[in-house]
């Protein structure tokens, strides 16, 4: 990276032509493999990945990016194999669809000397990745639980909606249960709403039929919170004081900002963590700054006071 | 297979008097209702029954159309994606019109027309490719399933399309409102089911569907316009998907790539539980309605009770679906 200025000039004059053909030694390629936008959060993650690539392509002309979205684990494995075979990537940023099926293929890429950044979902074998960027799932549950305790100081009856049965979901629920332990908050029931609005609507309708008194709902996700709020409104129930979602969907952040009593808070689990991963990986390639290690992005409590800084109007999520 | 009726553990047979083939789905439904009433006192409450019927209406309306398609020997895997795409399109069009037409009835009527038109077109496209281009229904609708799912993701830019807030207020009663205490989705489902039952039993169209499904060559020689009837079953199904979407959009006022996921399999399962033959030739619309209710009740029951881990919900569902089909298997001519 000693001839950065020289390279930048060369890149500018040749910017229309594919650089890697003539200057394979100097242009470095970062491959990014992420799941397709199959739900709101993943949609946001796709948006932030594209935004990061666009920004970095301008800042670092010596870097090339290959972005592939996969709708299932086997497609993701093929994507990664193609990136290595046809583009000769120098670094791989991967958000594994599932941990198990991706571990072997990513390890094979790592063995070829490619820099590996794993995002959010860890691989099943430790030590493969050079950099790990992730949200804090136990922390997400803990912050949610602590908020419940502070919002219901006298204790109360709550129901909880869980996501798709995964490690992520288990860690969140464990964190939540730990935080409310001994607080007088009674969990009447937990069912899977699969991070889906329609499923959450159905589950919440049934919770309302089953329990005559519910003080609050831990929807644990903003897509599910949308369904939960609709079910409560349709049932005309006034016993539910508030719904705590999570992940920071812009519509929900806006409601918190505008002091909606039903949506008093949110807990972040930012889809923009993919951007952090891409930025740090790029930094590692173009500079001498050390970036190997673990980078855990904390889950923060959003309240009406600080909601404005978590509101991203352009993001689809 | 007459030798099999004396096999141990199979009570049904000639002279038994009860036709399980007809009663199977009803027995399964009754068992579920009794079990539900015993397990939770709220199960038979007005609110819970309304919830279950209203949320089953989408699949129900689609499943009635699916009954005709399957009876005529076809299949449609695209309905769930189609519903998501139509919902997305409808929301986009209505949001676009709000500034010029205001958030009122007129915009909602345009939205409904868009849904019906898009449904008709989508159904026609499936039917045209299957009948005129002579491509397998499974392949055509697998293809359109992927196309519509991608289109809605693209329309929503990977996120969620949300209906204009003012419109949501105006449109909401279509799902949440009703007539004499019966909510609109239930009424529409009922009307569609009754028309479907009449269409299947009393009209030439219904008889042609069964004839084509059991043997399309014979039907062709009997001067039935096989291609036209088949095309019509897909167009009809597309129209019903449009109607289901009209009832779905006001519920949450949003559409995303996770809208309508697996609706096609639920609709097909309901049709088969109801006694329609997957290979075609025989269809029963009232059976489909019972099948839809069984599927809806299973979900509801699992949420109302605690005695099974939520991880096992899918397994319980699977077991009950298979049991419901076994119950009606015995008196069928070919076993």
XYZ file of C-alpha atoms in Angstrom:
652
model
C 0.000 0.000 0.000
C 2.991 2.314 -0.376
C 1.954 3.665 -3.733
C -1.525 4.587 -2.712
C -1.492 8.021 -4.340
C -0.040 6.686 -7.563
C -2.560 3.899 -7.688
C -5.424 6.262 -7.064
C -4.376 8.373 -10.019
C -4.047 5.328 -12.256
C -7.418 4.085 -11.133
C -9.037 7.408 -11.912
C -7.742 7.492 -15.455
C -8.740 3.903 -16.104
C -11.895 3.842 -14.063
C -14.100 2.788 -16.978
C -12.120 -0.359 -17.743
C -12.049 -3.448 -15.503
C -8.937 -2.849 -13.498
C -8.252 -6.346 -12.339
C -7.414 -7.476 -15.851
C -4.288 -5.367 -16.204
C -3.468 -4.707 -12.591
C -4.286 -7.929 -10.857
C -1.523 -7.353 -8.345
C -2.718 -3.996 -7.178
C -6.513 -4.213 -7.260
C -7.959 -6.167 -4.416
C -11.372 -7.786 -4.509
C -13.727 -8.139 -1.555
C -16.466 -10.723 -1.918
C -19.664 -10.207 0.089
C -22.118 -13.056 0.490
C -25.360 -12.417 2.381
C -28.850 -13.926 2.575
C -31.464 -12.444 0.229
C -34.017 -9.950 1.505
C -36.577 -12.439 2.716
C -37.830 -10.402 5.662
C -37.670 -6.842 6.886
C -34.402 -7.078 8.781
C -32.638 -8.857 5.910
C -34.024 -6.206 3.568
C -32.398 -3.521 5.700
C -29.164 -5.511 5.772
C -29.155 -5.740 1.944
C -29.723 -1.989 1.751
C -26.856 -1.169 4.106
C -24.536 -3.630 2.316
C -25.187 -1.948 -1.029
C -24.810 1.507 0.484
C -21.460 0.530 2.038
C -20.196 -0.909 -1.262
C -21.162 2.238 -3.159
C -19.459 4.449 -0.612
C -16.271 2.370 -0.439
C -15.947 2.080 -4.217
C -15.667 5.863 -4.341
C -13.287 6.140 -1.425
C -10.962 3.293 -2.391
C -10.612 2.983 -6.193
C -8.121 0.161 -5.671
C -10.857 -2.048 -4.205
C -13.410 -4.036 -6.175
C -16.523 -5.515 -4.629
C -18.606 -8.548 -5.539
C -21.968 -8.714 -3.785
C -24.097 -11.865 -3.964
C -27.385 -12.559 -2.201
C -28.501 -16.132 -1.623
C -31.953 -17.494 -0.908
C -30.712 -20.721 0.697
C -27.485 -22.141 2.163
C -26.540 -24.220 -0.881
C -26.891 -21.202 -3.174
C -24.653 -19.301 -0.767
C -21.992 -22.026 -0.953
C -22.098 -21.855 -4.769
C -21.819 -18.051 -4.637
C -18.704 -18.253 -2.493
C -17.122 -20.925 -4.707
C -17.807 -18.774 -7.779
C -16.250 -15.731 -6.137
C -13.056 -17.621 -5.378
C -12.854 -19.323 -8.771
C -13.765 -16.452 -11.085
C -12.867 -13.288 -9.197
C -9.955 -14.436 -7.053
C -11.204 -12.580 -3.984
C -8.724 -11.317 -1.386
C -11.278 -11.042 1.386
C -14.676 -12.565 2.045
C -17.399 -10.943 4.123
C -20.020 -13.562 4.836
C -23.240 -13.550 6.821
C -23.906 -17.297 6.916
C -27.436 -18.394 6.098
C -26.921 -21.266 8.504
C -23.819 -22.027 10.504
C -23.386 -25.755 9.829
C -23.543 -25.955 6.022
C -21.343 -22.879 5.534
C -18.527 -23.858 7.922
C -16.755 -26.291 5.573
C -16.858 -24.127 2.434
C -15.748 -20.977 4.285
C -12.902 -22.914 5.907
C -11.768 -24.060 2.462
C -11.649 -20.420 1.348
C -9.733 -19.445 4.479
C -7.178 -22.189 3.807
C -6.341 -20.469 0.513
C -5.186 -17.437 2.452
C -8.286 -15.305 1.901
C -9.201 -12.890 4.713
C -12.495 -14.012 6.288
C -14.980 -11.719 8.013
C -17.966 -13.508 9.511
C -21.023 -11.429 10.351
C -23.770 -12.049 12.906
C -24.123 -15.831 12.675
C -20.932 -17.568 13.804
C -19.506 -20.647 12.096
C -19.700 -23.947 13.954
C -15.923 -24.267 14.210
C -13.985 -21.562 16.036
C -10.878 -19.908 14.641
C -11.722 -19.931 10.939
C -12.492 -16.235 10.643
C -10.029 -13.388 10.989
C -12.720 -10.935 12.013
C -16.092 -11.546 13.639
C -18.701 -8.781 13.603
C -21.974 -9.484 15.342
C -24.903 -8.170 17.264
C -25.253 -9.060 20.896
C -28.148 -11.513 21.154
C -27.971 -12.275 24.886
C -27.590 -8.523 25.392
C -30.640 -7.897 23.210
C -32.706 -10.127 25.482
C -31.159 -8.657 28.624
C -31.820 -5.021 27.640
C -35.410 -5.987 26.721
C -35.879 -7.755 30.044
C -34.379 -4.886 32.029
C -36.734 -2.468 30.292
C -39.712 -4.685 31.174
C -38.640 -4.686 34.816
C -38.269 -0.905 34.910
C -41.555 -0.309 33.069
C -43.504 -2.697 35.319
C -42.038 -1.916 38.771
C -44.963 -3.609 40.534
C -44.513 -6.738 38.419
C -47.113 -7.906 35.950
C -48.274 -10.503 33.471
C -46.542 -10.564 30.106
C -46.647 -12.760 27.017
C -43.691 -13.175 24.703
C -43.372 -13.901 21.001
C -40.335 -15.763 19.825
C -38.672 -15.781 16.425
C -37.805 -18.673 14.156
C -36.392 -21.453 16.352
C -32.626 -20.763 16.122
C -29.643 -20.153 18.378
C -30.212 -16.418 17.972
C -33.722 -16.765 19.335
C -32.644 -19.040 22.192
C -29.907 -16.627 23.291
C -32.311 -13.693 23.262
C -34.929 -15.523 25.281
C -32.320 -16.754 27.779
C -31.054 -13.168 28.230
C -34.600 -11.923 28.716
C -35.502 -14.592 31.265
C -32.306 -13.910 33.199
C -33.057 -10.196 33.359
C -36.614 -10.602 34.649
C -35.787 -13.370 37.126
C -37.071 -12.535 40.593
C -38.721 -9.276 39.495
C -42.372 -10.199 39.922
C -42.922 -10.326 36.183
C -44.801 -13.459 35.256
C -44.471 -14.830 31.711
C -47.883 -16.286 30.869
C -46.768 -17.864 27.647
C -44.241 -17.884 24.815
C -45.034 -18.907 21.247
C -43.127 -18.647 17.977
C -44.253 -15.788 15.752
C -41.335 -16.505 13.381
C -40.378 -12.817 12.990
C -43.444 -12.571 10.767
C -46.326 -10.078 10.980
C -49.100 -12.487 10.060
C -47.919 -15.248 12.379
C -47.546 -12.745 15.207
C -51.073 -11.436 14.596
C -52.479 -14.964 14.866
C -50.462 -15.869 17.949
C -51.429 -12.636 19.697
C -55.130 -13.144 18.927
C -54.895 -16.519 20.612
C -52.972 -15.132 23.588
C -55.766 -12.577 24.019
C -58.410 -15.314 23.906
C -56.510 -17.406 26.408
C -55.588 -14.765 28.988
C -58.041 -12.199 30.294
C -55.320 -9.989 31.788
C -52.088 -9.188 29.950
C -50.074 -6.204 31.164
C -47.420 -6.059 28.452
C -46.101 -7.931 25.429
C -42.495 -8.680 24.555
C -42.825 -8.930 20.781
C -38.989 -9.144 20.538
C -39.051 -7.889 16.939
C -40.672 -4.940 15.196
C -42.275 -6.972 12.424
C -43.946 -9.070 15.098
C -44.851 -5.920 17.030
C -46.861 -4.709 14.018
C -48.965 -7.885 14.070
C -49.304 -7.805 17.858
C -50.479 -4.177 17.885
C -53.086 -4.893 15.191
C -54.427 -7.889 17.137
C -54.710 -5.869 20.365
C -56.451 -3.016 18.594
C -58.896 -5.360 16.853
C -59.756 -7.082 20.125
C -60.346 -3.682 21.762
C -58.383 -4.732 24.830
C -57.250 -1.967 27.153
C -55.413 -4.127 29.698
C -52.244 -4.304 27.570
C -50.189 -1.259 28.538
C -47.399 -1.509 25.959
C -45.631 -3.669 23.394
C -41.839 -3.902 23.311
C -40.543 -4.765 19.862
C -36.929 -4.814 18.772
C -34.380 -4.350 15.976
C -35.331 -0.749 15.256
C -37.686 -0.701 12.265
C -38.014 2.929 11.167
C -41.830 3.080 11.559
C -41.558 1.795 15.133
C -38.675 4.143 15.967
C -40.848 6.977 14.668
C -43.697 5.948 16.982
C -41.353 5.841 19.958
C -39.949 9.253 18.974
C -43.502 10.630 18.830
C -44.197 9.252 22.341
C -46.807 6.657 21.358
C -47.786 5.079 24.703
C -48.145 1.614 23.147
C -44.590 1.710 21.723
C -42.595 3.389 24.511
C -39.223 1.889 23.630
C -37.201 -0.253 21.248
C -34.044 -2.330 21.466
C -31.588 -2.134 18.592
C -30.155 -4.993 16.618
C -28.932 -2.961 13.669
C -29.004 -4.522 10.190
C -26.290 -1.949 9.374
C -23.786 -4.196 11.162
C -23.051 -5.594 7.683
C -21.783 -2.126 6.761
C -19.474 -2.121 9.803
C -18.100 -5.489 8.679
C -17.469 -4.350 5.095
C -15.902 -1.053 6.196
C -13.553 -2.704 8.674
C -12.553 -5.382 6.152
C -11.802 -2.705 3.548
C -9.783 -0.759 6.114
C -7.760 -3.876 6.837
C -6.939 -4.322 3.140
C -5.961 -0.737 2.350
C -4.155 0.227 5.548
C -1.813 -1.170 8.138
C -4.353 -0.758 10.929
C -4.889 -4.080 12.695
C -8.501 -5.215 12.431
C -8.430 -8.914 13.337
C -10.535 -9.984 16.302
C -14.114 -9.735 17.507
C -16.337 -6.698 17.119
C -19.591 -6.977 19.065
C -22.184 -4.303 18.405
C -24.186 -3.632 21.517
C -27.998 -3.658 21.698
C -29.139 -0.299 22.941
C -32.369 0.903 24.443
C -34.207 3.421 22.287
C -36.441 5.835 24.178
C -38.386 8.921 23.066
C -35.373 11.025 24.122
C -32.787 9.366 21.858
C -35.016 7.906 19.112
C -34.080 10.527 16.524
C -30.519 9.224 16.210
C -31.766 5.699 15.397
C -34.152 6.850 12.668
C -32.940 6.134 9.095
C -35.628 7.376 6.697
C -33.997 5.926 3.552
C -33.596 2.389 4.844
C -36.329 -0.060 3.830
C -36.351 -1.356 7.403
C -59.451 -54.443 -2.925
C -62.573 -55.953 -1.388
C -60.473 -58.538 0.439
C -59.009 -55.796 2.563
C -62.191 -54.749 4.301
C -61.972 -57.662 6.736
C -58.471 -56.725 7.780
C -58.250 -56.220 11.551
C -58.463 -52.683 12.725
C -60.530 -51.561 9.793
C -64.092 -51.311 10.970
C -65.527 -49.900 7.779
C -66.864 -52.183 5.089
C -69.964 -53.095 3.149
C -72.994 -53.127 5.388
C -71.330 -51.013 8.040
C -73.803 -48.281 7.266
C -71.536 -45.266 7.833
C -69.614 -43.903 4.916
C -66.316 -42.753 6.408
C -65.230 -41.484 3.020
C -67.824 -38.757 3.369
C -67.744 -38.393 7.135
C -63.982 -38.576 7.679
C -63.204 -34.870 7.529
C -66.317 -33.994 9.553
C -65.388 -36.506 12.248
C -61.893 -35.020 12.414
C -63.336 -31.531 12.690
C -65.743 -32.557 15.455
C -62.962 -34.278 17.399
C -60.909 -31.092 17.220
C -63.830 -28.941 18.366
C -64.634 -31.217 21.319
C -60.961 -31.435 22.277
C -60.672 -27.662 22.073
C -63.761 -27.062 24.211
C -62.443 -29.452 26.883
C -58.972 -27.924 26.941
C -59.834 -24.261 27.101
C -63.139 -22.634 28.071
C -62.460 -19.692 25.784
C -62.219 -21.931 22.749
C -65.919 -21.707 21.891
C -66.210 -18.021 22.743
C -67.604 -15.730 20.079
C -64.326 -13.818 19.817
C -62.195 -16.924 19.334
C -64.522 -18.472 16.746
C -64.577 -15.182 14.849
C -60.782 -14.984 14.969
C -60.297 -18.485 13.621
C -62.892 -18.182 10.868
C -61.717 -14.755 9.745
C -58.058 -15.702 9.578
C -58.910 -18.963 7.747
C -60.865 -17.023 5.142
C -57.830 -16.178 2.944
C -56.715 -19.773 2.592
C -60.365 -20.825 2.380
C -61.248 -18.555 -0.527
C -58.135 -19.680 -2.396
C -58.721 -23.345 -1.545
C -62.195 -23.283 -3.120
C -60.593 -22.253 -6.421
C -57.839 -24.806 -5.900
C -60.508 -27.515 -5.580
C -61.574 -26.907 -9.183
C -57.992 -26.808 -10.458
C -57.108 -30.087 -8.743
C -60.384 -31.749 -9.737
C -59.542 -30.990 -13.363
C -56.196 -32.717 -12.896
C -54.115 -29.552 -12.448
C -52.142 -27.919 -9.662
C -51.171 -24.354 -8.771
C -48.142 -23.686 -6.605
C -48.053 -19.964 -7.312
C -51.062 -18.765 -5.279
C -49.150 -17.699 -2.152
C -46.610 -15.652 -4.097
C -49.377 -14.362 -6.326
C -51.297 -13.119 -3.291
C -48.172 -11.370 -1.968
C -47.518 -9.753 -5.355
C -51.127 -8.612 -5.767
C -51.117 -7.229 -2.216
C -47.928 -5.286 -2.965
C -49.279 -3.976 -6.267
C -52.564 -2.985 -4.669
C -50.814 -1.046 -1.888
C -48.531 0.756 -4.349
C -51.406 1.785 -6.612
C -53.581 2.962 -3.723
C -50.736 4.944 -2.128
C -50.065 6.600 -5.498
C -53.701 7.650 -5.854
C -54.146 9.085 -2.353
C -52.744 12.563 -3.191
C -55.059 12.989 -6.184
C -58.199 11.165 -5.043
C -58.037 11.464 -1.250
C -58.085 8.592 1.227
C -61.622 7.465 0.594
C -63.898 4.854 -0.882
C -62.971 5.650 -4.476
C -59.296 4.775 -3.971
C -60.258 1.576 -2.193
C -62.529 0.604 -5.084
C -59.704 1.220 -7.550
C -57.429 -0.907 -5.359
C -59.971 -3.722 -5.357
C -60.310 -3.499 -9.135
C -56.515 -3.697 -9.456
C -56.468 -6.797 -7.245
C -59.200 -8.529 -9.242
C -57.620 -7.542 -12.570
C -54.151 -8.668 -11.513
C -55.569 -11.945 -10.196
C -57.411 -12.611 -13.457
C -54.314 -11.839 -15.508
C -52.012 -13.926 -13.344
C -54.445 -16.847 -13.456
C -54.801 -16.466 -17.199
C -51.027 -16.484 -17.631
C -50.724 -19.744 -15.670
C -53.620 -21.308 -17.558
C -52.395 -20.139 -20.960
C -48.904 -21.567 -20.437
C -50.348 -24.857 -19.190
C -53.045 -25.383 -21.820
C -51.786 -23.631 -24.960
C -48.064 -24.060 -24.458
C -48.576 -27.563 -23.053
C -46.155 -27.201 -20.163
C -46.639 -29.216 -16.971
C -48.744 -27.325 -14.419
C -46.200 -28.125 -11.717
C -43.378 -26.484 -13.684
C -45.354 -23.456 -14.876
C -46.637 -22.597 -11.416
C -43.284 -23.363 -9.767
C -41.849 -20.805 -12.165
C -44.514 -18.163 -11.574
C -44.241 -18.819 -7.821
C -40.607 -17.675 -7.952
C -41.430 -14.791 -10.290
C -44.162 -13.275 -8.103
C -42.135 -13.765 -4.920
C -39.190 -11.904 -6.453
C -41.447 -9.203 -7.875
C -42.948 -8.385 -4.486
C -39.477 -8.300 -2.904
C -38.398 -5.966 -5.692
C -41.481 -3.743 -5.396
C -40.851 -3.470 -1.661
C -37.108 -2.904 -2.192
C -36.438 -5.822 0.113
C -38.496 -4.289 2.906
C -42.189 -3.892 3.564
C -44.826 -1.995 1.592
C -47.174 -0.197 3.942
C -50.566 1.228 3.143
C -51.050 4.978 3.623
C -52.120 5.589 7.206
C -55.333 7.445 6.343
C -56.341 4.709 3.926
C -55.782 2.083 6.552
C -58.470 3.701 8.700
C -60.890 3.764 5.768
C -60.094 0.260 4.521
C -59.792 -1.487 7.919
C -63.512 -2.288 8.291
C -63.293 -4.636 5.288
C -61.425 -7.068 7.542
C -62.461 -5.978 11.021
C -66.033 -4.860 10.317
C -69.022 -6.998 9.498
C -72.721 -7.528 9.121
C -74.873 -8.585 12.092
C -71.797 -9.537 14.107
C -70.304 -11.711 11.368
C -67.110 -10.228 9.975
C -66.728 -9.602 6.240
C -63.994 -12.178 5.541
C -66.277 -14.880 6.969
C -69.213 -13.702 4.858
C -67.114 -13.597 1.674
C -65.661 -17.039 2.422
C -69.180 -18.408 2.959
C -70.519 -16.923 -0.284
C -67.503 -18.189 -2.264
C -67.893 -21.645 -0.720
C -71.619 -21.842 -1.502
C -71.109 -20.673 -5.082
C -68.246 -23.153 -5.412
C -70.362 -26.008 -4.108
C -73.148 -25.166 -6.548
C -70.635 -24.786 -9.371
C -69.087 -28.164 -8.641
C -72.313 -30.118 -8.194
C -74.951 -28.477 -10.307
C -73.245 -26.966 -13.334
C -71.837 -28.409 -16.519
C -68.536 -26.703 -15.645
C -68.189 -28.763 -12.478
C -68.958 -31.998 -14.294
C -66.506 -31.131 -17.072
C -63.770 -30.509 -14.473
C -64.319 -33.966 -12.985
C -64.464 -35.568 -16.439
C -61.201 -33.937 -17.527
C -59.521 -34.866 -14.268
C -60.450 -38.521 -14.515
C -59.619 -38.908 -18.215
C -58.981 -35.960 -20.486
C -58.911 -38.077 -23.647
C -62.397 -39.414 -23.022
C -63.549 -35.911 -22.136
C -62.105 -34.623 -25.401
C -63.924 -37.330 -27.396
C -67.107 -36.389 -25.563
C -66.710 -32.961 -27.156
C -65.654 -31.190 -23.969
C -63.413 -28.216 -24.766
C -60.682 -29.463 -22.443
C -58.283 -26.549 -22.879
C -60.960 -23.937 -22.315
C -62.257 -25.582 -19.129
C -58.739 -26.020 -17.763
C -57.858 -22.425 -18.573
C -61.039 -21.311 -16.808
C -60.112 -23.195 -13.614
C -56.809 -21.253 -13.416
C -58.468 -17.936 -14.260
C -61.085 -18.606 -11.572
C -58.385 -19.436 -9.045
C -56.513 -16.225 -9.952
C -59.695 -14.217 -9.415
C -60.219 -15.836 -6.015
C -56.609 -15.042 -5.053
C -57.478 -11.432 -5.915
C -60.545 -11.593 -3.656
C -58.531 -13.160 -0.824
C -55.970 -10.367 -1.166
C -58.710 -7.741 -0.965
C -59.648 -9.219 2.415
C -56.006 -9.631 3.510
C -54.599 -6.153 2.865
C -56.827 -4.253 5.338
C -55.758 -6.563 8.191
C -52.190 -5.317 8.659
C -52.051 -2.869 5.747
C -48.710 -4.206 4.570
C -47.095 -6.623 2.164
C -43.555 -7.954 2.107
C -41.649 -10.910 0.781
C -42.885 -12.940 3.757
C -46.557 -12.411 2.872
C -48.455 -15.544 1.865
C -45.511 -17.895 2.354
C -46.694 -21.532 2.118
C -50.304 -20.547 1.439
C -50.212 -22.771 -1.643
C -49.370 -25.848 0.416
C -51.998 -25.020 3.047
C -54.618 -24.614 0.326
C -53.619 -27.876 -1.353
C -53.596 -29.684 2.020
C -57.076 -28.355 2.808
C -58.366 -29.569 -0.554
C -56.939 -33.061 -0.046
C -58.092 -33.333 3.587
C -61.551 -32.469 2.298
C -61.651 -35.542 0.098
C -60.745 -34.173 -3.318
C -58.389 -36.502 -5.159
C -54.926 -35.068 -5.806
C -54.787 -36.852 -9.158
C -58.072 -35.258 -10.208
C -61.446 -36.632 -11.268
C -63.329 -35.978 -8.068
C -63.796 -32.774 -6.120
C -65.753 -31.751 -3.052
C -65.988 -28.065 -2.209
C -67.674 -28.478 1.187
C -64.920 -30.937 2.084
C -62.355 -28.261 1.256
C -64.133 -25.869 3.633
C -63.931 -28.504 6.378
C -60.241 -29.014 5.542
C -59.558 -25.293 5.893
C -61.324 -25.201 9.243
C -59.338 -28.214 10.476
C -56.043 -26.518 9.583
C -57.159 -23.254 11.203
C -58.321 -24.985 14.374
C -55.098 -26.955 14.816
C -53.066 -23.740 14.908
C -55.538 -22.123 17.264
C -55.623 -25.120 19.622
C -51.850 -25.350 19.790
C -51.696 -21.688 20.793
C -54.454 -22.041 23.384
C -52.894 -24.996 25.180
C -49.531 -25.463 26.844
C -49.211 -29.226 26.818
C -46.979 -29.412 23.796
C -43.688 -27.631 23.156
C -44.086 -24.989 20.452
C -41.160 -26.670 18.685
C -43.517 -29.579 17.969
C -46.383 -27.575 16.440
C -45.446 -28.625 12.932
C -45.326 -32.294 13.923
C -48.790 -32.185 15.497
C -50.130 -30.499 12.398
C -48.598 -33.144 10.175
C -50.009 -36.000 12.247
C -53.523 -34.557 12.219
C -53.421 -33.935 8.453
C -52.342 -37.515 7.788
C -54.937 -38.894 10.243
C -57.721 -36.895 8.609
C -56.825 -38.366 5.240
C -56.511 -41.916 6.626
C -59.982 -41.607 8.153
C -61.587 -41.192 4.771
C -59.397 -43.591 2.843
C -61.104 -46.859 3.579
C -64.212 -46.865 1.432
C -62.524 -45.438 -1.588
C -62.812 -47.805 -4.576
C -59.058 -48.134 -5.112
C -58.031 -48.099 -1.474
